[in-house]
């Protein structure tokens, strides 16, 4: 398959949808701050992951664009808040000034809030899906984004600063902070496509392993990544005395663990045959990235 075309076509589709949707303005300049980060060059991994999962199950991922776009809004809100001085205090994201450096802390906070709430409005605009299925998908997204998932993981991350935590604690932290929204994307695509219980189980395991491999790769890049390619500073984990897979396993050990985790994730897709090829290629792309 021509994976580059597959990915590029879906990126364009998502970007066009988001641009059109944000043409509907609110009552203040918070719209400008929301758009600044939403169109700052994201790879659109989570929405494409949802669409590719639907393809793997046998549906057409193009049909679930509203839910997919909502995931990107949630992801972008999390980055805006994560960059704030009270959190990771980063000046750059994707090679551009972070939201609060351009609009101020208060407006950046509101931009994140605006994207999070708009995400659920957009997801519920999804057409041609049984209402009970759409409600279940949105419920799972909310749970993965909240205190049982991403927000909870971020809180654990804050509590862990300056401490050496165990592998189990680190796994729990990143299963929430990083992995939960991958699970939301994959399970969302599976539900929307009408996956069987066995398919849903295999895909959930795949998403869990993908999130782990993604985070290990992120930890590796924080040590040896090129800031010019990443669009942000490297070495921030060490500066903040955070426990990472590199600090637990060494750099070589983390690389070996990443390879092993990717292989296990790909095995979960065996039963889906050729239809899961986009998911396989996305996995290799995400875990072989340089930024």
PDB file of C-alpha atoms in Angstrom:
ATOM      1  CA  UNK A   1       0.000   0.000   0.000  1.00  0.00           C
ATOM      2  CA  UNK A   2       1.010   3.621  -0.484  1.00  0.00           C
ATOM      3  CA  UNK A   3       1.081   4.499   3.194  1.00  0.00           C
ATOM      4  CA  UNK A   4       2.326   8.044   2.692  1.00  0.00           C
ATOM      5  CA  UNK A   5      -0.699   8.805   0.513  1.00  0.00           C
ATOM      6  CA  UNK A   6      -3.026   7.019   2.939  1.00  0.00           C
ATOM      7  CA  UNK A   7      -1.767   9.120   5.843  1.00  0.00           C
ATOM      8  CA  UNK A   8      -1.543  12.388   3.910  1.00  0.00           C
ATOM      9  CA  UNK A   9      -5.094  12.048   2.547  1.00  0.00           C
ATOM     10  CA  UNK A  10      -6.475  11.625   6.040  1.00  0.00           C
ATOM     11  CA  UNK A  11      -4.402  14.457   7.442  1.00  0.00           C
ATOM     12  CA  UNK A  12      -5.830  16.779   4.795  1.00  0.00           C
ATOM     13  CA  UNK A  13      -9.357  15.552   5.452  1.00  0.00           C
ATOM     14  CA  UNK A  14      -9.039  16.188   9.192  1.00  0.00           C
ATOM     15  CA  UNK A  15      -7.402  19.581   8.703  1.00  0.00           C
ATOM     16  CA  UNK A  16     -10.109  20.684   6.272  1.00  0.00           C
ATOM     17  CA  UNK A  17     -12.801  19.543   8.686  1.00  0.00           C
ATOM     18  CA  UNK A  18     -11.212  21.389  11.617  1.00  0.00           C
ATOM     19  CA  UNK A  19     -10.696  24.562   9.609  1.00  0.00           C
ATOM     20  CA  UNK A  20     -14.303  24.543   8.441  1.00  0.00           C
ATOM     21  CA  UNK A  21     -15.611  23.808  11.936  1.00  0.00           C
ATOM     22  CA  UNK A  22     -13.616  26.610  13.548  1.00  0.00           C
ATOM     23  CA  UNK A  23     -14.987  29.126  11.056  1.00  0.00           C
ATOM     24  CA  UNK A  24     -18.018  29.133  13.335  1.00  0.00           C
ATOM     25  CA  UNK A  25     -16.819  31.787  15.757  1.00  0.00           C
ATOM     26  CA  UNK A  26     -17.705  32.312  19.388  1.00  0.00           C
ATOM     27  CA  UNK A  27     -18.100  35.621  21.157  1.00  0.00           C
ATOM     28  CA  UNK A  28     -14.456  36.407  22.019  1.00  0.00           C
ATOM     29  CA  UNK A  29     -10.838  36.271  20.890  1.00  0.00           C
ATOM     30  CA  UNK A  30     -10.377  32.915  22.588  1.00  0.00           C
ATOM     31  CA  UNK A  31     -11.156  31.466  19.141  1.00  0.00           C
ATOM     32  CA  UNK A  32      -7.837  32.828  17.885  1.00  0.00           C
ATOM     33  CA  UNK A  33      -5.932  31.184  20.717  1.00  0.00           C
ATOM     34  CA  UNK A  34      -7.742  27.874  20.119  1.00  0.00           C
ATOM     35  CA  UNK A  35      -6.929  27.951  16.401  1.00  0.00           C
ATOM     36  CA  UNK A  36      -3.282  28.898  17.037  1.00  0.00           C
ATOM     37  CA  UNK A  37      -2.527  25.582  18.721  1.00  0.00           C
ATOM     38  CA  UNK A  38      -4.960  23.441  16.742  1.00  0.00           C
ATOM     39  CA  UNK A  39      -3.254  24.404  13.482  1.00  0.00           C
ATOM     40  CA  UNK A  40       0.327  24.459  14.759  1.00  0.00           C
ATOM     41  CA  UNK A  41       1.407  21.441  12.726  1.00  0.00           C
ATOM     42  CA  UNK A  42       0.107  18.385  14.574  1.00  0.00           C
ATOM     43  CA  UNK A  43       0.509  14.956  12.968  1.00  0.00           C
ATOM     44  CA  UNK A  44      -3.183  14.090  13.633  1.00  0.00           C
ATOM     45  CA  UNK A  45      -2.141  10.675  14.972  1.00  0.00           C
ATOM     46  CA  UNK A  46      -5.166  10.050  17.197  1.00  0.00           C
ATOM     47  CA  UNK A  47      -7.892  10.817  14.654  1.00  0.00           C
ATOM     48  CA  UNK A  48      -6.080   8.832  11.953  1.00  0.00           C
ATOM     49  CA  UNK A  49      -5.670   5.980  14.424  1.00  0.00           C
ATOM     50  CA  UNK A  50      -9.452   5.960  14.925  1.00  0.00           C
ATOM     51  CA  UNK A  51     -10.078   5.946  11.173  1.00  0.00           C
ATOM     52  CA  UNK A  52      -7.485   3.223  10.522  1.00  0.00           C
ATOM     53  CA  UNK A  53      -9.015   1.050  13.242  1.00  0.00           C
ATOM     54  CA  UNK A  54     -12.425   1.372  11.615  1.00  0.00           C
ATOM     55  CA  UNK A  55     -10.808   0.364   8.322  1.00  0.00           C
ATOM     56  CA  UNK A  56      -9.237  -2.696   9.989  1.00  0.00           C
ATOM     57  CA  UNK A  57     -12.617  -3.841  11.274  1.00  0.00           C
ATOM     58  CA  UNK A  58     -14.107  -3.505   7.788  1.00  0.00           C
ATOM     59  CA  UNK A  59     -15.838  -0.121   7.779  1.00  0.00           C
ATOM     60  CA  UNK A  60     -14.724   3.116   6.109  1.00  0.00           C
ATOM     61  CA  UNK A  61     -12.901   5.361   8.558  1.00  0.00           C
ATOM     62  CA  UNK A  62     -13.777   8.399   6.448  1.00  0.00           C
ATOM     63  CA  UNK A  63     -17.322   8.080   7.748  1.00  0.00           C
ATOM     64  CA  UNK A  64     -16.369   8.941  11.345  1.00  0.00           C
ATOM     65  CA  UNK A  65     -14.688  12.277  10.850  1.00  0.00           C
ATOM     66  CA  UNK A  66     -16.583  14.176  13.558  1.00  0.00           C
ATOM     67  CA  UNK A  67     -15.524  11.797  16.327  1.00  0.00           C
ATOM     68  CA  UNK A  68     -11.980  11.670  14.967  1.00  0.00           C
ATOM     69  CA  UNK A  69     -11.707  15.475  14.904  1.00  0.00           C
ATOM     70  CA  UNK A  70     -12.985  15.669  18.473  1.00  0.00           C
ATOM     71  CA  UNK A  71     -10.041  13.529  19.591  1.00  0.00           C
ATOM     72  CA  UNK A  72      -7.617  15.995  18.024  1.00  0.00           C
ATOM     73  CA  UNK A  73      -9.260  18.875  19.883  1.00  0.00           C
ATOM     74  CA  UNK A  74      -8.887  17.031  23.176  1.00  0.00           C
ATOM     75  CA  UNK A  75      -5.255  16.222  22.430  1.00  0.00           C
ATOM     76  CA  UNK A  76      -4.502  19.851  21.553  1.00  0.00           C
ATOM     77  CA  UNK A  77      -6.154  21.145  24.725  1.00  0.00           C
ATOM     78  CA  UNK A  78      -3.960  18.797  26.743  1.00  0.00           C
ATOM     79  CA  UNK A  79      -0.811  20.161  25.080  1.00  0.00           C
ATOM     80  CA  UNK A  80      -1.788  23.779  25.774  1.00  0.00           C
ATOM     81  CA  UNK A  81      -2.336  23.021  29.448  1.00  0.00           C
ATOM     82  CA  UNK A  82       0.733  20.780  29.667  1.00  0.00           C
ATOM     83  CA  UNK A  83       2.946  23.645  28.447  1.00  0.00           C
ATOM     84  CA  UNK A  84       1.692  26.137  31.053  1.00  0.00           C
ATOM     85  CA  UNK A  85       4.138  27.471  33.670  1.00  0.00           C
ATOM     86  CA  UNK A  86       2.259  25.640  36.425  1.00  0.00           C
ATOM     87  CA  UNK A  87       2.766  22.339  34.590  1.00  0.00           C
ATOM     88  CA  UNK A  88       5.825  21.652  32.360  1.00  0.00           C
ATOM     89  CA  UNK A  89       6.549  25.333  31.667  1.00  0.00           C
ATOM     90  CA  UNK A  90       7.629  24.969  28.030  1.00  0.00           C
ATOM     91  CA  UNK A  91       8.325  27.866  25.689  1.00  0.00           C
ATOM     92  CA  UNK A  92       8.162  25.921  22.425  1.00  0.00           C
ATOM     93  CA  UNK A  93       5.851  23.332  20.897  1.00  0.00           C
ATOM     94  CA  UNK A  94       6.336  22.022  17.344  1.00  0.00           C
ATOM     95  CA  UNK A  95       8.903  24.732  16.705  1.00  0.00           C
ATOM     96  CA  UNK A  96       6.550  27.588  17.595  1.00  0.00           C
ATOM     97  CA  UNK A  97       5.979  29.564  20.765  1.00  0.00           C
ATOM     98  CA  UNK A  98       3.609  27.767  23.108  1.00  0.00           C
ATOM     99  CA  UNK A  99       0.121  29.201  23.480  1.00  0.00           C
ATOM    100  CA  UNK A 100       0.724  31.039  26.742  1.00  0.00           C
ATOM    101  CA  UNK A 101       3.844  32.714  25.335  1.00  0.00           C
ATOM    102  CA  UNK A 102       1.675  34.273  22.608  1.00  0.00           C
ATOM    103  CA  UNK A 103      -1.675  34.860  24.322  1.00  0.00           C
ATOM    104  CA  UNK A 104      -0.823  34.892  28.029  1.00  0.00           C
ATOM    105  CA  UNK A 105      -1.496  32.257  30.665  1.00  0.00           C
ATOM    106  CA  UNK A 106      -5.152  33.095  31.278  1.00  0.00           C
ATOM    107  CA  UNK A 107      -6.111  33.043  27.599  1.00  0.00           C
ATOM    108  CA  UNK A 108      -4.132  29.842  27.037  1.00  0.00           C
ATOM    109  CA  UNK A 109      -6.008  28.215  29.893  1.00  0.00           C
ATOM    110  CA  UNK A 110      -9.314  29.277  28.338  1.00  0.00           C
ATOM    111  CA  UNK A 111      -8.189  28.112  24.882  1.00  0.00           C
ATOM    112  CA  UNK A 112      -7.636  24.645  26.312  1.00  0.00           C
ATOM    113  CA  UNK A 113     -10.997  24.734  28.063  1.00  0.00           C
ATOM    114  CA  UNK A 114     -12.644  25.860  24.838  1.00  0.00           C
ATOM    115  CA  UNK A 115     -11.152  23.036  22.774  1.00  0.00           C
ATOM    116  CA  UNK A 116     -12.063  20.410  25.355  1.00  0.00           C
ATOM    117  CA  UNK A 117     -15.706  21.435  25.510  1.00  0.00           C
ATOM    118  CA  UNK A 118     -15.986  21.987  21.751  1.00  0.00           C
ATOM    119  CA  UNK A 119     -14.631  18.473  21.209  1.00  0.00           C
ATOM    120  CA  UNK A 120     -17.700  16.889  22.761  1.00  0.00           C
ATOM    121  CA  UNK A 121     -20.035  19.140  20.778  1.00  0.00           C
ATOM    122  CA  UNK A 122     -18.272  18.102  17.568  1.00  0.00           C
ATOM    123  CA  UNK A 123     -18.257  14.379  18.412  1.00  0.00           C
ATOM    124  CA  UNK A 124     -21.999  14.469  19.068  1.00  0.00           C
ATOM    125  CA  UNK A 125     -22.529  15.933  15.598  1.00  0.00           C
ATOM    126  CA  UNK A 126     -21.447  12.592  14.105  1.00  0.00           C
ATOM    127  CA  UNK A 127     -24.020  11.328  11.595  1.00  0.00           C
ATOM    128  CA  UNK A 128     -25.105   7.834  10.507  1.00  0.00           C
ATOM    129  CA  UNK A 129     -24.136   6.073  13.724  1.00  0.00           C
ATOM    130  CA  UNK A 130     -26.711   4.403  16.020  1.00  0.00           C
ATOM    131  CA  UNK A 131     -27.300   6.765  18.968  1.00  0.00           C
ATOM    132  CA  UNK A 132     -26.468   4.117  21.551  1.00  0.00           C
ATOM    133  CA  UNK A 133     -23.121   3.440  19.842  1.00  0.00           C
ATOM    134  CA  UNK A 134     -22.229   7.122  19.631  1.00  0.00           C
ATOM    135  CA  UNK A 135     -23.127   7.703  23.277  1.00  0.00           C
ATOM    136  CA  UNK A 136     -20.922   4.772  24.324  1.00  0.00           C
ATOM    137  CA  UNK A 137     -17.996   6.045  22.248  1.00  0.00           C
ATOM    138  CA  UNK A 138     -18.289   9.554  23.684  1.00  0.00           C
ATOM    139  CA  UNK A 139     -18.597   8.124  27.202  1.00  0.00           C
ATOM    140  CA  UNK A 140     -15.387   6.141  26.743  1.00  0.00           C
ATOM    141  CA  UNK A 141     -13.577   9.163  25.323  1.00  0.00           C
ATOM    142  CA  UNK A 142     -14.649  11.220  28.340  1.00  0.00           C
ATOM    143  CA  UNK A 143     -13.421   8.537  30.727  1.00  0.00           C
ATOM    144  CA  UNK A 144     -10.070   8.201  28.933  1.00  0.00           C
ATOM    145  CA  UNK A 145      -9.600  11.977  28.925  1.00  0.00           C
ATOM    146  CA  UNK A 146     -10.529  12.483  32.578  1.00  0.00           C
ATOM    147  CA  UNK A 147      -9.412  11.475  36.041  1.00  0.00           C
ATOM    148  CA  UNK A 148      -9.369   7.761  35.160  1.00  0.00           C
ATOM    149  CA  UNK A 149      -7.117   8.480  32.165  1.00  0.00           C
ATOM    150  CA  UNK A 150      -5.171  11.446  30.818  1.00  0.00           C
ATOM    151  CA  UNK A 151      -5.923  13.957  33.598  1.00  0.00           C
ATOM    152  CA  UNK A 152      -5.292  11.346  36.272  1.00  0.00           C
ATOM    153  CA  UNK A 153      -2.002  10.399  34.635  1.00  0.00           C
ATOM    154  CA  UNK A 154      -0.950  14.032  34.444  1.00  0.00           C
ATOM    155  CA  UNK A 155      -1.665  14.402  38.170  1.00  0.00           C
ATOM    156  CA  UNK A 156       0.473  11.339  38.892  1.00  0.00           C
ATOM    157  CA  UNK A 157       3.229  12.886  36.761  1.00  0.00           C
ATOM    158  CA  UNK A 158       3.181  16.075  38.816  1.00  0.00           C
ATOM    159  CA  UNK A 159       3.303  14.093  42.054  1.00  0.00           C
ATOM    160  CA  UNK A 160       6.249  12.044  40.754  1.00  0.00           C
ATOM    161  CA  UNK A 161       8.535  14.993  39.967  1.00  0.00           C
ATOM    162  CA  UNK A 162      11.802  14.753  41.865  1.00  0.00           C
ATOM    163  CA  UNK A 163      11.119  11.149  42.898  1.00  0.00           C
ATOM    164  CA  UNK A 164      12.364   7.765  41.719  1.00  0.00           C
ATOM    165  CA  UNK A 165       9.233   5.709  41.204  1.00  0.00           C
ATOM    166  CA  UNK A 166       8.884   2.012  40.420  1.00  0.00           C
ATOM    167  CA  UNK A 167       8.245   0.539  36.982  1.00  0.00           C
ATOM    168  CA  UNK A 168       4.675  -0.314  38.009  1.00  0.00           C
ATOM    169  CA  UNK A 169       4.064   3.262  39.110  1.00  0.00           C
ATOM    170  CA  UNK A 170       5.604   4.622  35.913  1.00  0.00           C
ATOM    171  CA  UNK A 171       3.460   2.289  33.826  1.00  0.00           C
ATOM    172  CA  UNK A 172       0.320   3.418  35.651  1.00  0.00           C
ATOM    173  CA  UNK A 173       1.271   7.075  35.183  1.00  0.00           C
ATOM    174  CA  UNK A 174       1.811   6.803  31.438  1.00  0.00           C
ATOM    175  CA  UNK A 175      -1.116   4.445  30.855  1.00  0.00           C
ATOM    176  CA  UNK A 176      -3.196   7.420  31.906  1.00  0.00           C
ATOM    177  CA  UNK A 177      -1.236  10.419  30.679  1.00  0.00           C
ATOM    178  CA  UNK A 178      -0.236   9.025  27.282  1.00  0.00           C
ATOM    179  CA  UNK A 179      -1.907   5.689  26.652  1.00  0.00           C
ATOM    180  CA  UNK A 180      -5.517   6.415  27.543  1.00  0.00           C
ATOM    181  CA  UNK A 181      -6.228   8.591  24.502  1.00  0.00           C
ATOM    182  CA  UNK A 182      -4.720   5.955  22.191  1.00  0.00           C
ATOM    183  CA  UNK A 183      -7.155   3.486  23.728  1.00  0.00           C
ATOM    184  CA  UNK A 184      -9.980   6.001  23.192  1.00  0.00           C
ATOM    185  CA  UNK A 185      -9.016   6.358  19.526  1.00  0.00           C
ATOM    186  CA  UNK A 186      -8.708   2.638  18.836  1.00  0.00           C
ATOM    187  CA  UNK A 187     -11.741   1.533  20.811  1.00  0.00           C
ATOM    188  CA  UNK A 188     -13.732   4.436  19.349  1.00  0.00           C
ATOM    189  CA  UNK A 189     -12.937   3.333  15.814  1.00  0.00           C
ATOM    190  CA  UNK A 190     -13.712  -0.280  16.696  1.00  0.00           C
ATOM    191  CA  UNK A 191     -17.091   0.542  18.264  1.00  0.00           C
ATOM    192  CA  UNK A 192     -18.090   2.819  15.375  1.00  0.00           C
ATOM    193  CA  UNK A 193     -17.191   0.092  12.862  1.00  0.00           C
ATOM    194  CA  UNK A 194     -19.216  -2.579  14.674  1.00  0.00           C
ATOM    195  CA  UNK A 195     -16.334  -4.678  16.023  1.00  0.00           C
ATOM    196  CA  UNK A 196     -17.051  -8.025  17.662  1.00  0.00           C
ATOM    197  CA  UNK A 197     -16.123  -8.592  21.289  1.00  0.00           C
ATOM    198  CA  UNK A 198     -13.041 -10.600  20.262  1.00  0.00           C
ATOM    199  CA  UNK A 199     -11.938  -7.866  17.857  1.00  0.00           C
ATOM    200  CA  UNK A 200     -12.463  -5.213  20.521  1.00  0.00           C
ATOM    201  CA  UNK A 201     -10.363  -7.205  23.005  1.00  0.00           C
ATOM    202  CA  UNK A 202      -7.472  -7.613  20.552  1.00  0.00           C
ATOM    203  CA  UNK A 203      -7.576  -3.967  19.523  1.00  0.00           C
ATOM    204  CA  UNK A 204      -7.677  -2.751  23.130  1.00  0.00           C
ATOM    205  CA  UNK A 205      -4.565  -4.805  23.908  1.00  0.00           C
ATOM    206  CA  UNK A 206      -2.933  -3.400  20.777  1.00  0.00           C
ATOM    207  CA  UNK A 207      -3.720   0.178  21.836  1.00  0.00           C
ATOM    208  CA  UNK A 208      -2.352  -0.392  25.335  1.00  0.00           C
ATOM    209  CA  UNK A 209       0.954  -1.696  23.949  1.00  0.00           C
ATOM    210  CA  UNK A 210       1.086   1.081  21.368  1.00  0.00           C
ATOM    211  CA  UNK A 211       0.749   3.693  24.110  1.00  0.00           C
ATOM    212  CA  UNK A 212       3.584   2.065  26.060  1.00  0.00           C
ATOM    213  CA  UNK A 213       5.869   1.900  23.017  1.00  0.00           C
ATOM    214  CA  UNK A 214       5.061   5.515  22.155  1.00  0.00           C
ATOM    215  CA  UNK A 215       6.009   6.676  25.657  1.00  0.00           C
ATOM    216  CA  UNK A 216       9.249   4.701  25.739  1.00  0.00           C
ATOM    217  CA  UNK A 217      10.144   6.283  22.385  1.00  0.00           C
ATOM    218  CA  UNK A 218       9.306   9.696  23.825  1.00  0.00           C
ATOM    219  CA  UNK A 219      11.645   9.075  26.763  1.00  0.00           C
ATOM    220  CA  UNK A 220      14.418   8.022  24.384  1.00  0.00           C
ATOM    221  CA  UNK A 221      13.939  11.136  22.257  1.00  0.00           C
ATOM    222  CA  UNK A 222      14.155  13.342  25.343  1.00  0.00           C
ATOM    223  CA  UNK A 223      17.693  12.024  25.785  1.00  0.00           C
ATOM    224  CA  UNK A 224      19.028  11.812  22.238  1.00  0.00           C
ATOM    225  CA  UNK A 225      16.509  13.656  20.078  1.00  0.00           C
ATOM    226  CA  UNK A 226      17.440  16.655  17.967  1.00  0.00           C
ATOM    227  CA  UNK A 227      15.656  19.761  19.328  1.00  0.00           C
ATOM    228  CA  UNK A 228      15.464  21.165  15.784  1.00  0.00           C
ATOM    229  CA  UNK A 229      13.547  18.096  14.599  1.00  0.00           C
ATOM    230  CA  UNK A 230      11.404  17.831  17.722  1.00  0.00           C
ATOM    231  CA  UNK A 231      10.462  21.514  17.775  1.00  0.00           C
ATOM    232  CA  UNK A 232      11.134  21.708  21.524  1.00  0.00           C
ATOM    233  CA  UNK A 233      14.004  21.362  23.962  1.00  0.00           C
ATOM    234  CA  UNK A 234      15.451  17.968  24.807  1.00  0.00           C
ATOM    235  CA  UNK A 235      16.552  16.862  28.266  1.00  0.00           C
ATOM    236  CA  UNK A 236      13.536  18.266  30.113  1.00  0.00           C
ATOM    237  CA  UNK A 237      12.848  14.997  31.973  1.00  0.00           C
ATOM    238  CA  UNK A 238      16.335  14.932  33.479  1.00  0.00           C
ATOM    239  CA  UNK A 239      16.145  18.607  34.430  1.00  0.00           C
ATOM    240  CA  UNK A 240      12.893  17.969  36.295  1.00  0.00           C
ATOM    241  CA  UNK A 241      14.240  14.748  37.857  1.00  0.00           C
ATOM    242  CA  UNK A 242      11.457  12.660  36.357  1.00  0.00           C
ATOM    243  CA  UNK A 243      11.502   8.888  36.331  1.00  0.00           C
ATOM    244  CA  UNK A 244      11.505   7.584  32.761  1.00  0.00           C
ATOM    245  CA  UNK A 245      12.031   4.267  30.982  1.00  0.00           C
ATOM    246  CA  UNK A 246      15.557   5.443  30.221  1.00  0.00           C
ATOM    247  CA  UNK A 247      16.301   6.152  33.884  1.00  0.00           C
ATOM    248  CA  UNK A 248      14.890   2.751  34.845  1.00  0.00           C
ATOM    249  CA  UNK A 249      16.400   0.642  32.050  1.00  0.00           C
ATOM    250  CA  UNK A 250      19.286   2.730  30.615  1.00  0.00           C
ATOM    251  CA  UNK A 251      19.125   4.047  27.058  1.00  0.00           C
ATOM    252  CA  UNK A 252      19.995   0.689  25.488  1.00  0.00           C
ATOM    253  CA  UNK A 253      17.524  -1.131  27.714  1.00  0.00           C
ATOM    254  CA  UNK A 254      14.735   1.309  26.839  1.00  0.00           C
ATOM    255  CA  UNK A 255      15.405   0.819  23.133  1.00  0.00           C
ATOM    256  CA  UNK A 256      15.217  -2.953  23.534  1.00  0.00           C
ATOM    257  CA  UNK A 257      11.979  -2.657  25.496  1.00  0.00           C
ATOM    258  CA  UNK A 258      10.488  -0.393  22.820  1.00  0.00           C
ATOM    259  CA  UNK A 259      11.304  -2.926  20.096  1.00  0.00           C
ATOM    260  CA  UNK A 260       9.802  -5.774  22.123  1.00  0.00           C
ATOM    261  CA  UNK A 261       6.634  -3.780  22.868  1.00  0.00           C
ATOM    262  CA  UNK A 262       6.151  -2.807  19.213  1.00  0.00           C
ATOM    263  CA  UNK A 263       6.480  -6.469  18.167  1.00  0.00           C
ATOM    264  CA  UNK A 264       3.844  -7.498  20.729  1.00  0.00           C
ATOM    265  CA  UNK A 265       1.520  -4.728  19.578  1.00  0.00           C
ATOM    266  CA  UNK A 266       1.804  -5.828  15.955  1.00  0.00           C
ATOM    267  CA  UNK A 267       1.016  -9.430  16.913  1.00  0.00           C
ATOM    268  CA  UNK A 268      -2.363  -8.240  18.205  1.00  0.00           C
ATOM    269  CA  UNK A 269      -3.289  -7.284  14.635  1.00  0.00           C
ATOM    270  CA  UNK A 270      -2.575 -10.691  13.044  1.00  0.00           C
ATOM    271  CA  UNK A 271      -6.231 -11.730  12.907  1.00  0.00           C
ATOM    272  CA  UNK A 272      -7.203  -8.599  10.962  1.00  0.00           C
ATOM    273  CA  UNK A 273      -5.135  -9.438   7.894  1.00  0.00           C
ATOM    274  CA  UNK A 274      -4.395  -6.874   5.213  1.00  0.00           C
ATOM    275  CA  UNK A 275      -7.108  -4.495   6.417  1.00  0.00           C
ATOM    276  CA  UNK A 276      -4.918  -3.706   9.436  1.00  0.00           C
ATOM    277  CA  UNK A 277      -1.886  -2.748   7.342  1.00  0.00           C
ATOM    278  CA  UNK A 278      -2.462   0.993   7.953  1.00  0.00           C
ATOM    279  CA  UNK A 279      -2.471   0.327  11.700  1.00  0.00           C
ATOM    280  CA  UNK A 280       0.791  -1.582  11.385  1.00  0.00           C
ATOM    281  CA  UNK A 281       2.406   1.220   9.438  1.00  0.00           C
ATOM    282  CA  UNK A 282       1.136   3.857  11.872  1.00  0.00           C
ATOM    283  CA  UNK A 283       2.624   1.841  14.748  1.00  0.00           C
ATOM    284  CA  UNK A 284       6.037   1.669  13.064  1.00  0.00           C
ATOM    285  CA  UNK A 285       5.856   5.379  12.191  1.00  0.00           C
ATOM    286  CA  UNK A 286       4.940   6.443  15.732  1.00  0.00           C
ATOM    287  CA  UNK A 287       7.620   4.342  17.370  1.00  0.00           C
ATOM    288  CA  UNK A 288      10.350   5.121  14.860  1.00  0.00           C
ATOM    289  CA  UNK A 289       9.793   8.853  14.853  1.00  0.00           C
ATOM    290  CA  UNK A 290      12.418  11.537  15.399  1.00  0.00           C
ATOM    291  CA  UNK A 291      10.047  14.137  16.851  1.00  0.00           C
TER     292      UNK A 291
END
